[in-house]
Amino acid sequence: MTAAAPRTAIVSALHDELAGVLALMPDERRQTLAGRDFWRGHLHGQEVVAVLSGIGKVAAATTATLLIQHFGVQRIVFTGVAGGLGAGVNVGDVVLARALLQHDMDASPLFPRHEVPGYGRSRFSTDDALTDALARACERMLHALPQHLGADTLQAFGLRAPRLHQGLVLSGDRFVATTQESRVLQRELPEALAVEMEGAAFAQVCHDFRVPLAVVRTISDRADDAAHVDFPRFLRDVASRYSSGVLNMLLST
Ligand code: SAH
């Protein structure tokens, strides 16, 4: 661990999001470790380290471990995009994870389906206080959405009144892009709101080290046959602006 430990880690899933975070940091300095660029500096006067997660559970777990063990962060905020699974979880909505589960974990019949061997559980919780603070930041960001995105973007993606959802988020090493697969997940885990590829790995590592975690995801697709449509533009024009908006609100209060 280094001497003056940054308090908050800001983890982005996507390049566009990280660029938005770095634009808010006046003094970032790069440190490369294990092939990852970590950016230390300040955001609204608070010490932060910003980094790309890397896609998938293994890359995410390594990043989480380095943030905790090497940089000594005291809390982790993860922002990214995800596919909507729950009824009414639509493109442009925001999902805050209260718990995360690895949907591709299956050591049955030795352990119940989805249980992580050695942990006696399949669900890992996020931190209540940090998630509550993020929920307030999300509500304020969504309220001021037209200022963040502009009317053209709202119209291009058909975003009318995006909502905040909170609950179970699934992670796995698969981009879920068929209606058939999303139906299987919906049937197996009916309370799941969204599916992505990193959050549950962060949650397991944060559980091991007892570090508070919050995970916020903008819904980029419905995890169905149309899941690839307009992805790059959505990331640039919508998801990355949501993330900077939320982080700005979170760290300025
Ligand atoms: N084009 C992107 C790669 C996207 S990979 C890039 O250039 O970086 C998918 C990312 O989006 C992962 O971080 C994953 O967590 C999230 N995601 C969004 N929709 C998803 C879905 N339907 N299934 C799984 N992951 C999804």
XYZ file of N, CA, C and O in Angstrom, residues 23-190:
672
model
N -11.817 13.829 -17.247
C -12.091 15.233 -17.578
C -12.500 16.028 -16.338
O -12.377 17.248 -16.307
N -12.991 15.317 -15.313
C -13.393 15.995 -14.076
C -12.230 16.129 -13.090
O -12.342 16.790 -12.070
N -11.106 15.440 -13.396
C -9.961 15.451 -12.473
C -8.924 16.453 -12.973
O -8.448 16.334 -14.100
N -8.563 17.442 -12.138
C -7.638 18.481 -12.604
C -6.175 18.037 -12.616
O -5.348 18.659 -13.270
N -5.827 16.992 -11.895
C -4.405 16.747 -11.599
C -4.020 15.270 -11.705
O -3.132 14.813 -10.996
N -4.685 14.509 -12.600
C -4.459 13.060 -12.565
C -3.043 12.676 -13.010
O -2.487 13.280 -13.920
N -2.497 11.665 -12.348
C -1.174 11.137 -12.709
C -1.299 9.640 -12.930
O -1.920 8.931 -12.140
N -0.668 9.175 -14.014
C -0.852 7.765 -14.390
C 0.174 6.871 -13.707
O 1.332 7.221 -13.565
N -0.299 5.714 -13.303
C 0.599 4.679 -12.788
C 0.165 3.366 -13.423
O -0.998 2.970 -13.307
N 1.106 2.715 -14.104
C 0.733 1.485 -14.808
C 1.146 0.274 -13.987
O 2.279 0.203 -13.495
N 0.222 -0.640 -13.835
C 0.459 -1.824 -13.015
C -0.325 -2.981 -13.636
O -1.516 -2.821 -13.934
N 0.329 -4.096 -13.837
C -0.340 -5.284 -14.386
C -1.089 -4.953 -15.677
O -2.195 -5.443 -15.918
N -0.469 -4.094 -16.481
C -1.074 -3.771 -17.773
C -2.246 -2.821 -17.691
O -2.927 -2.577 -18.688
N -2.502 -2.295 -16.486
C -3.622 -1.376 -16.307
C -3.099 0.023 -16.005
O -2.143 0.163 -15.244
N -3.785 1.036 -16.536
C -3.447 2.416 -16.207
C -4.337 2.887 -15.062
O -5.558 2.977 -15.224
N -3.726 3.159 -13.926
C -4.449 3.722 -12.774
C -4.187 5.220 -12.752
O -3.035 5.640 -12.904
N -5.214 6.020 -12.563
C -5.087 7.473 -12.581
C -5.378 8.010 -11.189
O -6.523 7.957 -10.719
N -4.324 8.523 -10.515
C -4.502 9.079 -9.171
C -4.638 10.581 -9.248
O -3.942 11.223 -10.036
N -5.505 11.133 -8.435
C -5.683 12.577 -8.429
C -6.859 12.948 -7.554
O -7.159 12.249 -6.573
N -7.520 14.043 -7.922
C -8.627 14.548 -7.110
C -9.868 14.764 -7.953
O -9.782 15.046 -9.139
N -11.005 14.630 -7.317
C -12.284 14.957 -7.938
C -13.086 15.685 -6.869
O -13.325 15.107 -5.789
N -13.435 16.921 -7.134
C -14.072 17.772 -6.126
C -13.282 17.768 -4.826
O -13.844 17.668 -3.737
N -11.960 17.791 -4.957
C -11.097 17.881 -3.783
C -10.909 16.560 -3.053
O -10.117 16.473 -2.124
N -11.614 15.522 -3.473
C -11.460 14.225 -2.791
C -10.413 13.386 -3.513
O -10.360 13.384 -4.741
N -9.613 12.657 -2.730
C -8.604 11.803 -3.348
C -9.254 10.614 -4.007
O -10.038 9.875 -3.377
N -8.941 10.412 -5.283
C -9.529 9.284 -6.014
C -8.458 8.587 -6.841
O -7.416 9.159 -7.147
N -8.755 7.347 -7.191
C -7.991 6.663 -8.224
C -9.006 6.108 -9.215
O -9.985 5.471 -8.828
N -8.791 6.443 -10.488
C -9.725 6.028 -11.536
C -9.052 4.986 -12.413
O -7.853 5.070 -12.687
N -9.822 3.999 -12.842
C -9.234 2.923 -13.642
C -10.322 2.244 -14.472
O -11.502 2.307 -14.122
N -9.896 1.614 -15.561
C -10.821 0.767 -16.311
C -10.849 -0.593 -15.636
O -9.797 -1.137 -15.271
N -12.026 -1.155 -15.525
C -12.158 -2.451 -14.862
C -11.462 -3.565 -15.630
O -10.828 -4.441 -15.055
N -11.582 -3.512 -16.961
C -11.278 -4.695 -17.776
C -12.561 -5.495 -17.861
O -13.363 -5.494 -16.918
N -12.775 -6.136 -18.987
C -14.057 -6.818 -19.190
C -13.991 -8.267 -18.717
O -13.015 -8.972 -18.976
N -15.014 -8.686 -18.021
C -15.102 -10.059 -17.524
C -14.672 -10.160 -16.069
O -14.053 -9.242 -15.513
N -15.018 -11.299 -15.457
C -14.856 -11.438 -14.005
C -13.395 -11.509 -13.553
O -13.041 -10.967 -12.504
N -12.543 -12.181 -14.330
C -11.149 -12.319 -13.891
C -10.442 -10.968 -13.953
O -9.767 -10.556 -13.001
N -10.599 -10.258 -15.073
C -9.979 -8.926 -15.193
C -10.491 -8.016 -14.086
O -9.728 -7.254 -13.468
N -11.780 -8.097 -13.803
C -12.385 -7.245 -12.773
C -11.820 -7.586 -11.392
O -11.520 -6.689 -10.593
N -11.660 -8.875 -11.107
C -11.166 -9.291 -9.782
C -9.730 -8.821 -9.576
O -9.359 -8.379 -8.481
N -8.912 -8.882 -10.621
C -7.527 -8.406 -10.510
C -7.507 -6.907 -10.249
O -6.764 -6.414 -9.380
N -8.323 -6.163 -10.986
C -8.376 -4.711 -10.796
C -8.828 -4.368 -9.381
O -8.243 -3.506 -8.717
N -9.849 -5.060 -8.902
C -10.362 -4.808 -7.550
C -9.277 -5.073 -6.513
O -9.077 -4.286 -5.580
N -8.565 -6.166 -6.675
C -7.529 -6.540 -5.708
C -6.401 -5.505 -5.686
O -5.921 -5.110 -4.623
N -5.989 -5.050 -6.874
C -4.926 -4.037 -6.931
C -5.380 -2.735 -6.277
O -4.611 -2.089 -5.559
N -6.619 -2.333 -6.524
C -7.124 -1.094 -5.921
C -7.054 -1.168 -4.404
O -6.689 -0.205 -3.731
N -7.401 -2.330 -3.877
C -7.455 -2.479 -2.419
C -6.056 -2.691 -1.831
O -5.641 -1.999 -0.892
N -5.303 -3.637 -2.395
C -4.024 -4.020 -1.808
C -2.899 -3.038 -2.134
O -2.050 -2.760 -1.309
N -2.877 -2.546 -3.356
C -1.781 -1.668 -3.746
C -2.094 -0.203 -3.451
O -1.256 0.526 -2.952
N -3.326 0.219 -3.793
C -3.658 1.644 -3.640
C -4.359 1.940 -2.310
O -4.537 3.094 -1.949
N -4.788 0.902 -1.617
C -5.383 1.097 -0.298
C -6.673 1.892 -0.312
O -6.952 2.640 0.628
N -7.470 1.754 -1.361
C -8.707 2.545 -1.421
C -9.657 2.119 -0.301
O -9.649 0.973 0.152
N -10.471 3.064 0.122
C -11.381 2.788 1.241
C -12.800 2.506 0.786
O -13.633 2.052 1.564
N -13.113 2.818 -0.465
C -14.420 2.465 -1.018
C -14.309 2.430 -2.533
O -13.442 3.083 -3.117
N -15.185 1.653 -3.155
C -15.120 1.492 -4.607
C -16.494 1.798 -5.202
O -17.514 1.267 -4.740
N -16.490 2.663 -6.215
C -17.723 2.939 -6.962
C -17.503 2.480 -8.390
O -16.560 2.929 -9.056
N -18.352 1.576 -8.845
C -18.229 1.005 -10.194
C -19.338 1.575 -11.069
O -20.511 1.534 -10.693
N -18.974 2.097 -12.240
C -20.011 2.536 -13.176
C -19.821 1.834 -14.513
O -18.697 1.593 -14.944
N -20.932 1.498 -15.155
C -20.846 0.834 -16.451
C -22.210 0.719 -17.094
O -23.156 1.408 -16.678
N -22.298 -0.138 -18.097
C -23.587 -0.387 -18.735
C -23.977 -1.841 -18.502
O -23.156 -2.652 -18.095
N -25.244 -2.147 -18.735
C -25.728 -3.510 -18.534
C -26.953 -3.738 -19.395
O -27.579 -2.792 -19.879
N -27.279 -5.006 -19.562
C -28.490 -5.385 -20.281
C -29.651 -5.499 -19.296
O -29.487 -6.065 -18.213
N -30.801 -4.953 -19.651
C -31.969 -5.023 -18.772
C -32.625 -6.395 -18.837
O -32.804 -6.952 -19.919
N -32.967 -6.959 -17.675
C -33.659 -8.256 -17.628
C -35.047 -8.119 -17.021
O -36.000 -8.740 -17.486
N -35.162 -7.344 -15.955
C -36.430 -7.211 -15.243
C -37.474 -6.517 -16.103
O -37.130 -5.701 -16.966
N -38.753 -6.848 -15.831
C -39.839 -6.182 -16.551
C -39.759 -4.692 -16.240
O -39.567 -4.303 -15.094
N -39.857 -3.853 -17.240
C -39.841 -2.413 -16.999
C -38.461 -1.826 -16.813
O -38.323 -0.650 -16.501
N -37.400 -2.643 -16.970
C -36.027 -2.106 -16.902
C -35.601 -1.819 -18.341
O -35.201 -2.713 -19.075
N -35.714 -0.567 -18.725
C -35.596 -0.203 -20.135
C -34.291 0.518 -20.446
O -33.637 1.037 -19.544
N -33.965 0.566 -21.737
C -32.778 1.296 -22.189
C -32.867 2.736 -21.686
O -33.918 3.380 -21.801
N -31.776 3.207 -21.089
C -31.744 4.566 -20.533
C -32.055 4.604 -19.046
O -31.779 5.607 -18.389
N -32.607 3.506 -18.495
C -32.830 3.451 -17.043
C -31.491 3.220 -16.332
O -30.504 2.847 -16.962
N -31.502 3.415 -15.030
C -30.302 3.182 -14.226
C -30.611 2.096 -13.203
O -31.687 2.101 -12.588
N -29.673 1.162 -13.048
C -29.848 0.096 -12.055
C -28.726 0.192 -11.034
O -27.551 0.243 -11.386
N -29.114 0.226 -9.776
C -28.157 0.196 -8.671
C -28.207 -1.202 -8.063
O -29.281 -1.682 -7.709
N -27.030 -1.824 -7.944
C -27.002 -3.181 -7.389
C -27.075 -3.136 -5.866
O -26.291 -2.446 -5.224
N -28.031 -3.841 -5.297
C -28.054 -4.056 -3.839
C -27.389 -5.395 -3.530
O -26.893 -5.619 -2.430
N -27.434 -6.330 -4.525
C -26.737 -7.598 -4.404
C -26.334 -8.044 -5.802
O -26.966 -7.642 -6.788
N -25.263 -8.854 -5.857
C -24.787 -9.346 -7.155
C -24.580 -10.846 -7.087
O -24.242 -11.390 -6.034
N -24.764 -11.508 -8.224
C -24.670 -12.966 -8.296
C -24.012 -13.361 -9.614
O -24.264 -12.736 -10.639
N -23.171 -14.412 -9.565
C -22.537 -14.902 -10.794
C -23.469 -15.915 -11.452
O -23.588 -17.049 -10.981
N -24.091 -15.504 -12.541
C -25.108 -16.391 -13.140
C -24.488 -17.593 -13.836
O -25.168 -18.574 -14.114
N -23.173 -17.553 -14.108
C -22.532 -18.695 -14.768
C -21.759 -19.571 -13.777
O -21.023 -20.464 -14.187
N -21.922 -19.323 -12.479
C -21.298 -20.198 -11.466
C -22.169 -21.429 -11.291
O -23.359 -21.326 -10.993
N -21.576 -22.610 -11.494
C -22.357 -23.849 -11.361
C -21.447 -24.992 -10.943
O -20.804 -25.630 -11.779
N -21.341 -25.223 -9.644
C -20.558 -26.342 -9.133
C -21.503 -27.441 -8.647
O -21.162 -28.228 -7.782
N -22.717 -27.478 -9.217
C -23.669 -28.532 -8.852
C -23.202 -29.842 -9.495
O -22.554 -29.794 -10.552
N -23.446 -31.007 -8.900
C -24.250 -31.196 -7.690
C -23.477 -31.040 -6.383
O -24.035 -31.274 -5.325
N -22.214 -30.634 -6.442
C -21.452 -30.523 -5.199
C -21.959 -29.367 -4.335
O -21.954 -29.420 -3.114
N -22.381 -28.293 -5.005
C -22.916 -27.109 -4.324
C -24.184 -26.682 -5.049
O -24.320 -26.937 -6.243
N -25.104 -26.009 -4.340
C -26.298 -25.525 -5.025
C -25.920 -24.614 -6.197
O -24.903 -23.920 -6.137
N -26.732 -24.653 -7.235
C -26.548 -23.804 -8.412
C -26.318 -22.357 -7.974
O -27.011 -21.858 -7.074
N -25.314 -21.696 -8.551
C -24.939 -20.292 -8.316
C -24.156 -20.056 -7.022
O -23.622 -18.972 -6.833
N -24.117 -21.075 -6.109
C -23.349 -20.840 -4.870
C -21.860 -20.803 -5.190
O -21.369 -21.621 -5.963
N -21.141 -19.836 -4.605
C -19.696 -19.765 -4.806
C -19.049 -20.691 -3.769
O -19.180 -20.454 -2.566
N -18.393 -21.756 -4.228
C -17.818 -22.710 -3.276
C -16.892 -22.013 -2.276
O -16.105 -21.136 -2.649
N -17.016 -22.421 -1.013
C -16.160 -21.836 0.028
C -16.779 -20.629 0.705
O -16.279 -20.173 1.733
N -17.838 -20.109 0.144
C -18.465 -18.904 0.706
C -19.856 -19.191 1.286
O -20.381 -18.374 2.042
N -20.444 -20.336 0.890
C -21.782 -20.680 1.387
C -22.843 -19.685 0.956
O -23.852 -19.499 1.639
N -22.632 -19.022 -0.126
C -23.610 -18.039 -0.596
C -23.458 -17.827 -2.104
O -22.395 -18.055 -2.677
N -24.537 -17.357 -2.701
C -24.482 -17.016 -4.127
C -24.556 -15.508 -4.323
O -24.151 -14.996 -5.350
N -25.097 -14.802 -3.317
C -25.277 -13.349 -3.466
C -24.312 -12.584 -2.579
O -24.133 -12.932 -1.412
N -23.735 -11.556 -3.138
C -22.830 -10.689 -2.390
C -23.442 -9.294 -2.381
O -23.798 -8.764 -3.437
N -23.544 -8.716 -1.187
C -24.225 -7.417 -1.060
C -23.293 -6.268 -1.370
O -22.085 -6.359 -1.158
N -23.868 -5.189 -1.809
C -23.129 -3.933 -1.908
C -23.303 -3.194 -0.581
O -24.095 -3.605 0.280
N -22.569 -2.112 -0.412
C -22.616 -1.360 0.838
C -23.867 -0.480 0.879
O -24.114 0.298 -0.059
N -24.633 -0.587 1.968
C -25.904 0.149 2.060
C -25.706 1.659 2.014
O -26.370 2.350 1.245
N -24.791 2.168 2.852
C -24.651 3.632 2.960
C -24.151 4.231 1.646
O -24.671 5.245 1.166
N -23.149 3.574 1.038
C -22.600 4.095 -0.218
C -23.651 4.002 -1.332
O -23.786 4.916 -2.157
N -24.411 2.919 -1.332
C -25.445 2.750 -2.357
C -26.585 3.741 -2.155
O -27.131 4.275 -3.128
N -26.914 4.013 -0.888
C -27.946 5.031 -0.609
C -27.491 6.398 -1.147
O -28.280 7.128 -1.751
N -26.215 6.723 -0.910
C -25.697 8.021 -1.386
C -25.728 8.067 -2.912
O -26.080 9.091 -3.512
N -25.389 6.937 -3.530
C -25.404 6.876 -4.992
C -26.840 6.969 -5.529
O -27.077 7.577 -6.580
N -27.780 6.396 -4.796
C -29.193 6.464 -5.213
C -29.653 7.917 -5.251
O -30.320 8.344 -6.199
N -29.264 8.673 -4.213
C -29.652 10.089 -4.192
C -28.998 10.829 -5.364
O -29.643 11.642 -6.035
N -27.723 10.513 -5.638
C -27.021 11.158 -6.757
C -27.691 10.788 -8.091
O -27.854 11.636 -8.967
N -28.110 9.528 -8.231
C -28.770 9.075 -9.476
C -30.094 9.800 -9.671
O -30.419 10.232 -10.783
N -30.872 9.912 -8.597
C -32.183 10.575 -8.701
C -32.001 12.022 -9.163
O -32.733 12.500 -10.026
N -30.999 12.671 -8.579
C -30.764 14.073 -8.959
C -30.288 14.160 -10.401
O -30.697 15.042 -11.157
N -29.421 13.229 -10.820
C -28.910 13.235 -12.191
C -30.063 12.994 -13.173
O -30.205 13.701 -14.172
N -30.920 12.022 -12.873
C -32.027 11.717 -13.790
C -33.004 12.882 -13.879
O -33.564 13.168 -14.932
N -33.170 13.558 -12.758
C -34.058 14.710 -12.716
C -33.562 15.810 -13.658
O -34.346 16.504 -14.302
N -32.220 15.937 -13.729
C -31.619 17.009 -14.543
C -31.157 16.470 -15.901
O -30.285 17.046 -16.537
N -31.754 15.365 -16.334
C -31.268 14.668 -17.535
C -31.158 15.544 -18.782
O -30.147 15.491 -19.486
N -32.166 16.357 -19.103
C -32.063 17.165 -20.322
C -30.800 18.031 -20.344
O -30.194 18.210 -21.397
N -30.360 18.526 -19.163
C -29.121 19.319 -19.134
C -27.896 18.460 -19.428
O -26.945 18.904 -20.032
N -27.936 17.187 -18.988
C -26.771 16.318 -19.183
C -26.660 15.835 -20.618
O -25.566 15.661 -21.141
N -27.786 15.554 -21.254
C -27.740 14.874 -22.554
C -28.096 15.758 -23.732
O -27.596 15.550 -24.832
N -28.979 16.678 -23.549
C -29.462 17.469 -24.680
C -30.656 16.796 -25.337
O -30.778 15.559 -25.341
N -31.512 17.609 -25.919
C -32.783 17.123 -26.473
C -32.568 16.136 -27.626
O -33.289 15.139 -27.748
N -31.542 16.374 -28.465
C -31.298 15.500 -29.624
C -31.043 14.066 -29.193
O -31.593 13.121 -29.758
N -30.174 13.918 -28.192
C -29.820 12.574 -27.728
C -31.022 11.905 -27.076
O -31.287 10.719 -27.313
N -31.755 12.652 -26.275
C -32.940 12.077 -25.626
C -33.886 11.520 -26.688
O -34.408 10.407 -26.561
N -34.037 12.287 -27.750
C -34.958 11.880 -28.812
C -34.397 10.696 -29.611
O -35.113 9.741 -29.902
N -33.083 10.757 -29.931
C -32.470 9.699 -30.744
C -32.632 8.330 -30.093
O -32.808 7.323 -30.781
N -32.568 8.277 -28.764
C -32.680 6.985 -28.080
C -34.069 6.769 -27.477
O -34.294 5.796 -26.759
N -34.969 7.678 -27.763
C -36.350 7.522 -27.271
C -36.426 7.528 -25.750
O -37.236 6.826 -25.150
N -35.552 8.328 -25.112
C -35.538 8.347 -23.646
C -36.554 9.371 -23.157
O -36.411 10.558 -23.429
N -37.563 8.920 -22.456
C -38.567 9.876 -21.977
C -38.414 10.152 -20.496
O -37.996 11.224 -20.113
N -38.726 9.177 -19.696
C -38.590 9.402 -18.256
C -37.815 8.232 -17.656
O -38.391 7.359 -17.015
N -36.477 8.211 -17.873
C -35.674 7.107 -17.344
C -35.831 6.963 -15.832
O -35.951 7.961 -15.119
N -35.839 5.703 -15.381
C -36.104 5.422 -13.959
C -34.894 4.786 -13.293
O -34.053 4.183 -13.950
N -34.886 4.871 -11.977
C -33.866 4.205 -11.170
C -34.474 2.935 -10.577
O -35.567 2.973 -10.023
N -33.748 1.806 -10.729
C -34.177 0.531 -10.130
C -33.081 0.071 -9.174
O -31.901 0.308 -9.440
N -33.446 -0.626 -8.118
C -32.445 -1.125 -7.183
C -32.750 -2.571 -6.840
O -33.904 -2.901 -6.571
N -31.719 -3.416 -6.849
C -31.936 -4.816 -6.506
C -30.828 -5.707 -7.017
O -29.658 -5.308 -7.015
N -31.206 -6.895 -7.489
C -30.232 -7.927 -7.863
C -29.702 -7.708 -9.283
O -30.472 -7.540 -10.227
N -28.376 -7.746 -9.404
C -27.720 -7.660 -10.714
C -26.900 -8.931 -10.915
O -26.263 -9.423 -9.989
N -26.946 -9.477 -12.133
C -26.214 -10.704 -12.460
C -24.944 -10.374 -13.226
O -24.934 -9.447 -14.038
N -23.888 -11.165 -12.982
C -22.655 -11.021 -13.761
C -22.246 -12.388 -14.288
O -22.452 -13.406 -13.623
N -21.618 -12.393 -15.462
C -21.101 -13.642 -16.019
C -20.190 -13.319 -17.183
O -20.215 -12.216 -17.722
N -19.385 -14.325 -17.572
C -18.429 -14.095 -18.654
C -19.082 -14.343 -20.009
O -18.600 -15.149 -20.803
N -20.167 -13.659 -20.248
C -20.886 -13.782 -21.516
C -21.652 -12.501 -21.765
O -22.309 -11.990 -20.855
N -21.536 -11.965 -22.971
C -22.398 -10.848 -23.359
C -23.732 -11.467 -23.760
O -23.791 -12.237 -24.715
N -24.759 -11.187 -23.009
C -26.066 -11.820 -23.259
C -26.777 -11.037 -24.366
O -27.190 -9.903 -24.167
N -26.857 -11.668 -25.523
C -27.365 -10.930 -26.692
C -28.358 -11.779 -27.486
O -28.497 -11.590 -28.693
N -29.013 -12.714 -26.808
C -30.109 -13.423 -27.485
C -31.319 -13.440 -26.547
O -31.173 -13.561 -25.317
N -32.475 -13.323 -27.162
C -33.718 -13.358 -26.394
C -33.830 -14.686 -25.660
O -34.268 -14.740 -24.509
N -33.349 -15.748 -26.316
C -33.432 -17.079 -25.703
C -32.654 -17.128 -24.379
O -33.170 -17.591 -23.367
N -31.433 -16.596 -24.400
C -30.624 -16.650 -23.179
C -31.172 -15.725 -22.096
O -31.171 -16.067 -20.908
N -31.656 -14.560 -22.486
C -32.182 -13.671 -21.446
C -33.455 -14.264 -20.828
O -33.687 -14.114 -19.634
N -34.234 -15.016 -21.640
C -35.418 -15.678 -21.065
C -35.020 -16.733 -20.041
O -35.671 -16.897 -19.012
N -33.949 -17.459 -20.334
C -33.481 -18.484 -19.383
C -33.105 -17.811 -18.060
O -33.508 -18.257 -16.977
N -32.370 -16.703 -18.141
C -31.962 -15.988 -16.917
C -33.186 -15.445 -16.180
O -33.273 -15.538 -14.949
N -34.140 -14.904 -16.936
C -35.351 -14.353 -16.300
C -36.123 -15.456 -15.570
O -36.684 -15.230 -14.500
N -36.139 -16.657 -16.164
C -36.863 -17.766 -15.546
C -36.122 -18.265 -14.299
O -36.727 -18.487 -13.255
N -34.794 -18.413 -14.431
C -33.996 -18.928 -13.301
C -33.961 -17.958 -12.129
O -33.952 -18.370 -10.971
N -33.855 -16.677 -12.433
C -33.652 -15.653 -11.393
C -34.614 -14.502 -11.651
O -34.232 -13.440 -12.142
N -35.908 -14.720 -11.333
C -36.934 -13.746 -11.722
C -36.747 -12.354 -11.116
O -37.247 -11.388 -11.682
